[in-house]
Amino acid sequence: MSAELLTIAGSVGKAVFPEIVKKINSALNPTDLEKALKAGVQSAEKWDSNQDYYKHLFFRCTPKDARELVEGFFKDTGVQEELQKPFTEKTTPNLQVLIKIFHKIKSEKPNLEFRDESIEHWLKKFADAYFEHTNTYLKFQIAKSDYLKQLLGYFDGVEFVGIKVKTKEEEKFAKLPQIFVMPNVVEQVEVRESIGLKLNLDLALEETANQQRQQNLLWKQQSSSKKFSAQELLKQSIRNKFVVLGEPGIGKTTLMSYFAVMLAQQKTEKLGLSVDLELLPILIRIRDLGKASTKNLLEYVRNFANSIHVKELPKGFFEHWLEDGRALILLDGLDEIAKPSDRYEFVKIIHSFLGQYSQNRAIITSRPAGYSREFFGTDEFPHYHLEKFDDSQIDLFIQQWYNSRLPNNLKEAQERQESLKKALAAQERIKLLARNPLLLTIIALIHRYDAHLPRQRHKLYEQAVDTLLINWDVNKDIESWKLNYIQLDDIKILMRHLAYWIHSQGESGDKEGGTLIERDELITQLSQYIRECNYQVQKHQAEAEAERLVDHITERCGLLNEQGQDRYAFVHKTFQEYLTAEEIRDRQSGDFNEVLNHIRDYLHNSHWREVLLLLIAQQNQNNSKKIIEAILQQETPYEEWLHRNLFFAGTCLTEDLKLSDGNLIADILQRLVELEVSNSRLVGAKVKLQVFQIFCNLNETQFQAQALQLLKASAEDLIYKERLREYRVALGEQQKVLAELLGLLKDESQNVRHFAAEALGKLGNASPQVVEALLGLLKDDSWNVGS
């Protein structure tokens, strides 16, 4: 018999097995059932091929006869009933029944002859191997169910690690699907501008070769026009493996957890995949892998799974899914391997693992800082960048946040949602923070307990910093952080010192100066402050304490983040600015000139603008007066044309600072009004735009009514009606303006109605809150607007 005949049953299986899979009511995935059937036939073929040539089962058969015989055998109803026994009765198919059916099929071909012992041995090998594999695969299915259940319990909750609102009730947990908002991604492309030495992977991953390559290659990272929801990543990516980059707090880890949870819940359609697709999620936090005793990914995955499971997974469990290409490998946080040399080693480990199981989908995440394009080539691994939240995503998060926090009180949930949305719309600087999902979560936590956001930004930032600094796990006291010489209250003081030092290094226009600090310098500064707090601490002890503090602040609190190789920064510049202002305010307790000196030195330095505004907003009435007067009297070049001192003073009023000097307030507002109504060529469009922004930002401050009164008093022939209407909407008369315009919609004159509709449209485009107010009026009154 030829070698072709030895594998005849296997070739028949391609046509027969799919039909059998359809008919057998199996607890197995069709892929597993087909594998079990093929394994049974292959076992029988292997036995057959090892026998004497004249003892082969298909010795006297032509390929055509053998094919028809096997096909008829496996399509027989009795055979298919026997093949169900591993699932229905937990037993192997009855060998005697299979032999009898084989003889029956053979009897229909009288010209074929078989040795009875060959038939028995062939079918026994098939039945035993089939049962063994179905039994194993059933165990894998049961184990998978348990694995997914445990995985779901581990990853489907959001624990706000390091997040707590001081002195308030803790809210430690939320179900991930309840509050998760899908971000957008933008595809990243590279342009290689010069060709250098071509190195293989191993060389490229060595530090010396990397330095050489950096000298020879210049890469530019650009965003393509391809932007889409991260929900479509697995569907849209041109490869089955890719890299997702994102800034700190942008939601990389949360996104990977969501992917794992959706697969654990068998909701593949939520990830843009086919409903019947079966993928096993394997989520690896690379930071945890870096701390593990083993760097073998498969061994680590097994150890992790066993650590969260009651039952131990059967041998070969992960290999089963990986070898079939039925796994989604999620490798989160490559940048969290701190040492570059270690990071290169982990890249090699990941390459090896993904190469071994290349048919599987895989996602690798990292911050841009600390990531090199040499790690994973873009031809094989497309790169995507996570985007910040847009307005609709912020609104969706707020909606889901309060619906999950107040599930039994939908009315209050709706009121809280509207309150938070309104607060963000009114405070653009805070809304900029809210585009970062981590910071939005902090803002939502604060609003959850106070039912509002502080009107004064510095109060919100104070709560946010406290939220990030205070580890909410009450079981973890200062000793568990392994801090030996400083107390919890000292940490915020140290952060103020550090923020001021970092901020003082920067100048206007420098993108990195005044925001980043090298690790060695960070340790030096902190150890110096630690020794100032405790004179008994020796230099080496202070440095060791500083090392421990940096690890705690970055790993557990999140206020500082590593932004590259041994480079650190505050998670958001706003927190650095707030803490810098706090440092100056602490110093002023001994000498108020400290504040005035900073104003004189940095009044129109954009790098210091927010610091000064936050500092001034916290002053008492007497100090506020001195500061505003000093600002107005500052010798500033071209002040008569640029009005920078006046604009800064007006901006201070928008912070709702404590200032009771009526004459000083009136003087600032009147001078701004004069610029608004001026027809002088020296007062250009940019100047008037700044005036408009300042007046509108006085909304909900103590100066709102006075500003609107002055504007109305100057309205006669000096301010366009449309402009005044915008001021009225911004400064407290929104309902009146909208009611007036709605009334005009009923006017007999078509021109008047057209004007009113156009005005309403402009106001609505400028502010979503106007649209909401308008809809409210329409609900309350029966307006017969007509066509």
PDB file of C-alpha atoms in Angstrom, residues 303-409:
ATOM      1  CA  ASN A 303       1.241  30.999  38.432  1.00  0.00           C
ATOM      2  CA  PHE A 304      -0.982  34.068  38.213  1.00  0.00           C
ATOM      3  CA  ALA A 305      -4.009  31.996  37.221  1.00  0.00           C
ATOM      4  CA  ASN A 306      -3.435  29.570  40.077  1.00  0.00           C
ATOM      5  CA  SER A 307      -3.082  32.496  42.499  1.00  0.00           C
ATOM      6  CA  ILE A 308      -6.616  33.712  41.749  1.00  0.00           C
ATOM      7  CA  HIS A 309      -8.295  30.327  41.255  1.00  0.00           C
ATOM      8  CA  VAL A 310      -9.689  27.889  43.749  1.00  0.00           C
ATOM      9  CA  LYS A 311      -9.063  24.963  41.402  1.00  0.00           C
ATOM     10  CA  GLU A 312      -5.729  24.313  39.756  1.00  0.00           C
ATOM     11  CA  LEU A 313      -5.863  24.466  35.985  1.00  0.00           C
ATOM     12  CA  PRO A 314      -5.201  21.200  34.139  1.00  0.00           C
ATOM     13  CA  LYS A 315      -1.828  20.655  32.522  1.00  0.00           C
ATOM     14  CA  GLY A 316      -1.554  22.118  29.051  1.00  0.00           C
ATOM     15  CA  PHE A 317      -4.523  24.467  29.559  1.00  0.00           C
ATOM     16  CA  PHE A 318      -2.948  27.680  28.201  1.00  0.00           C
ATOM     17  CA  GLU A 319      -0.982  25.825  25.532  1.00  0.00           C
ATOM     18  CA  HIS A 320      -4.258  24.412  24.207  1.00  0.00           C
ATOM     19  CA  TRP A 321      -5.694  27.854  23.427  1.00  0.00           C
ATOM     20  CA  LEU A 322      -2.399  29.424  22.382  1.00  0.00           C
ATOM     21  CA  GLU A 323      -1.483  26.667  19.939  1.00  0.00           C
ATOM     22  CA  ASP A 324      -4.901  27.003  18.319  1.00  0.00           C
ATOM     23  CA  GLY A 325      -4.566  30.786  18.004  1.00  0.00           C
ATOM     24  CA  ARG A 326      -7.615  31.248  20.213  1.00  0.00           C
ATOM     25  CA  ALA A 327      -6.145  33.674  22.765  1.00  0.00           C
ATOM     26  CA  LEU A 328      -5.910  37.444  23.132  1.00  0.00           C
ATOM     27  CA  ILE A 329      -2.598  38.303  24.803  1.00  0.00           C
ATOM     28  CA  LEU A 330      -2.724  41.642  26.630  1.00  0.00           C
ATOM     29  CA  LEU A 331       0.687  42.940  27.774  1.00  0.00           C
ATOM     30  CA  ASP A 332       0.091  46.096  29.775  1.00  0.00           C
ATOM     31  CA  GLY A 333       2.647  48.717  30.787  1.00  0.00           C
ATOM     32  CA  LEU A 334       5.979  47.969  29.120  1.00  0.00           C
ATOM     33  CA  ASP A 335       7.263  51.351  30.310  1.00  0.00           C
ATOM     34  CA  GLU A 336       6.842  50.263  33.940  1.00  0.00           C
ATOM     35  CA  ILE A 337      10.047  48.265  33.706  1.00  0.00           C
ATOM     36  CA  ALA A 338      12.223  51.085  35.007  1.00  0.00           C
ATOM     37  CA  LYS A 339      15.731  50.128  33.893  1.00  0.00           C
ATOM     38  CA  PRO A 340      16.353  50.425  30.141  1.00  0.00           C
ATOM     39  CA  SER A 341      18.547  47.330  30.103  1.00  0.00           C
ATOM     40  CA  ASP A 342      15.781  45.330  31.796  1.00  0.00           C
ATOM     41  CA  ARG A 343      13.238  46.750  29.387  1.00  0.00           C
ATOM     42  CA  TYR A 344      15.259  45.488  26.431  1.00  0.00           C
ATOM     43  CA  GLU A 345      15.353  42.022  27.973  1.00  0.00           C
ATOM     44  CA  PHE A 346      11.591  42.025  28.454  1.00  0.00           C
ATOM     45  CA  VAL A 347      11.120  43.073  24.835  1.00  0.00           C
ATOM     46  CA  LYS A 348      13.175  40.038  23.775  1.00  0.00           C
ATOM     47  CA  ILE A 349      11.068  37.797  26.034  1.00  0.00           C
ATOM     48  CA  ILE A 350       7.852  39.206  24.542  1.00  0.00           C
ATOM     49  CA  HIS A 351       9.139  38.794  20.986  1.00  0.00           C
ATOM     50  CA  SER A 352      10.022  35.181  21.680  1.00  0.00           C
ATOM     51  CA  PHE A 353       6.644  34.401  23.251  1.00  0.00           C
ATOM     52  CA  LEU A 354       4.614  36.111  20.521  1.00  0.00           C
ATOM     53  CA  GLY A 355       6.753  34.413  17.891  1.00  0.00           C
ATOM     54  CA  GLN A 356       6.123  31.007  19.415  1.00  0.00           C
ATOM     55  CA  TYR A 357       2.358  31.611  19.365  1.00  0.00           C
ATOM     56  CA  SER A 358       2.251  33.871  16.350  1.00  0.00           C
ATOM     57  CA  GLN A 359      -1.284  33.031  15.279  1.00  0.00           C
ATOM     58  CA  ASN A 360      -2.751  34.765  18.364  1.00  0.00           C
ATOM     59  CA  ARG A 361      -3.872  38.362  18.688  1.00  0.00           C
ATOM     60  CA  ALA A 362      -1.774  40.539  21.011  1.00  0.00           C
ATOM     61  CA  ILE A 363      -1.839  44.119  22.336  1.00  0.00           C
ATOM     62  CA  ILE A 364       1.124  45.816  24.048  1.00  0.00           C
ATOM     63  CA  THR A 365       0.668  49.105  25.919  1.00  0.00           C
ATOM     64  CA  SER A 366       3.190  51.701  27.058  1.00  0.00           C
ATOM     65  CA  ARG A 367       3.628  55.363  27.750  1.00  0.00           C
ATOM     66  CA  PRO A 368       5.434  57.157  24.922  1.00  0.00           C
ATOM     67  CA  ALA A 369       8.179  58.125  27.366  1.00  0.00           C
ATOM     68  CA  GLY A 370      10.426  55.140  27.923  1.00  0.00           C
ATOM     69  CA  TYR A 371       9.269  53.464  24.723  1.00  0.00           C
ATOM     70  CA  SER A 372      11.502  53.002  21.697  1.00  0.00           C
ATOM     71  CA  ARG A 373      10.248  52.349  18.189  1.00  0.00           C
ATOM     72  CA  GLU A 374      12.965  49.723  17.925  1.00  0.00           C
ATOM     73  CA  PHE A 375      11.108  47.546  20.416  1.00  0.00           C
ATOM     74  CA  PHE A 376       8.411  46.522  17.948  1.00  0.00           C
ATOM     75  CA  GLY A 377       8.665  47.361  14.259  1.00  0.00           C
ATOM     76  CA  THR A 378       5.643  49.108  12.823  1.00  0.00           C
ATOM     77  CA  ASP A 379       5.478  46.796   9.805  1.00  0.00           C
ATOM     78  CA  GLU A 380       4.658  43.854  12.059  1.00  0.00           C
ATOM     79  CA  PHE A 381       3.171  45.830  14.961  1.00  0.00           C
ATOM     80  CA  PRO A 382       1.001  48.814  13.963  1.00  0.00           C
ATOM     81  CA  HIS A 383       1.110  51.594  16.572  1.00  0.00           C
ATOM     82  CA  TYR A 384      -1.865  53.541  17.912  1.00  0.00           C
ATOM     83  CA  HIS A 385      -2.139  56.492  20.290  1.00  0.00           C
ATOM     84  CA  LEU A 386      -4.921  56.814  22.869  1.00  0.00           C
ATOM     85  CA  GLU A 387      -6.719  60.165  22.641  1.00  0.00           C
ATOM     86  CA  LYS A 388      -7.982  62.325  25.490  1.00  0.00           C
ATOM     87  CA  PHE A 389     -11.728  62.416  26.134  1.00  0.00           C
ATOM     88  CA  ASP A 390     -13.804  64.750  24.016  1.00  0.00           C
ATOM     89  CA  ASP A 391     -16.938  66.509  25.317  1.00  0.00           C
ATOM     90  CA  SER A 392     -19.272  63.641  24.471  1.00  0.00           C
ATOM     91  CA  GLN A 393     -17.041  61.111  26.255  1.00  0.00           C
ATOM     92  CA  ILE A 394     -16.836  63.320  29.339  1.00  0.00           C
ATOM     93  CA  ASP A 395     -20.629  63.613  29.383  1.00  0.00           C
ATOM     94  CA  LEU A 396     -21.027  59.851  28.967  1.00  0.00           C
ATOM     95  CA  PHE A 397     -18.623  59.164  31.836  1.00  0.00           C
ATOM     96  CA  ILE A 398     -20.537  61.576  34.098  1.00  0.00           C
ATOM     97  CA  GLN A 399     -23.841  59.947  33.150  1.00  0.00           C
ATOM     98  CA  GLN A 400     -22.576  56.423  33.812  1.00  0.00           C
ATOM     99  CA  TRP A 401     -20.753  57.502  36.948  1.00  0.00           C
ATOM    100  CA  TYR A 402     -23.850  58.821  38.679  1.00  0.00           C
ATOM    101  CA  ASN A 403     -26.148  56.119  37.357  1.00  0.00           C
ATOM    102  CA  SER A 404     -23.824  53.565  38.959  1.00  0.00           C
ATOM    103  CA  ARG A 405     -23.329  55.577  42.153  1.00  0.00           C
ATOM    104  CA  LEU A 406     -27.038  56.283  42.668  1.00  0.00           C
ATOM    105  CA  PRO A 407     -28.818  53.324  41.025  1.00  0.00           C
ATOM    106  CA  ASN A 408     -31.866  53.623  43.289  1.00  0.00           C
ATOM    107  CA  ASN A 409     -32.386  57.348  42.890  1.00  0.00           C
TER     108      ASN A 409
END
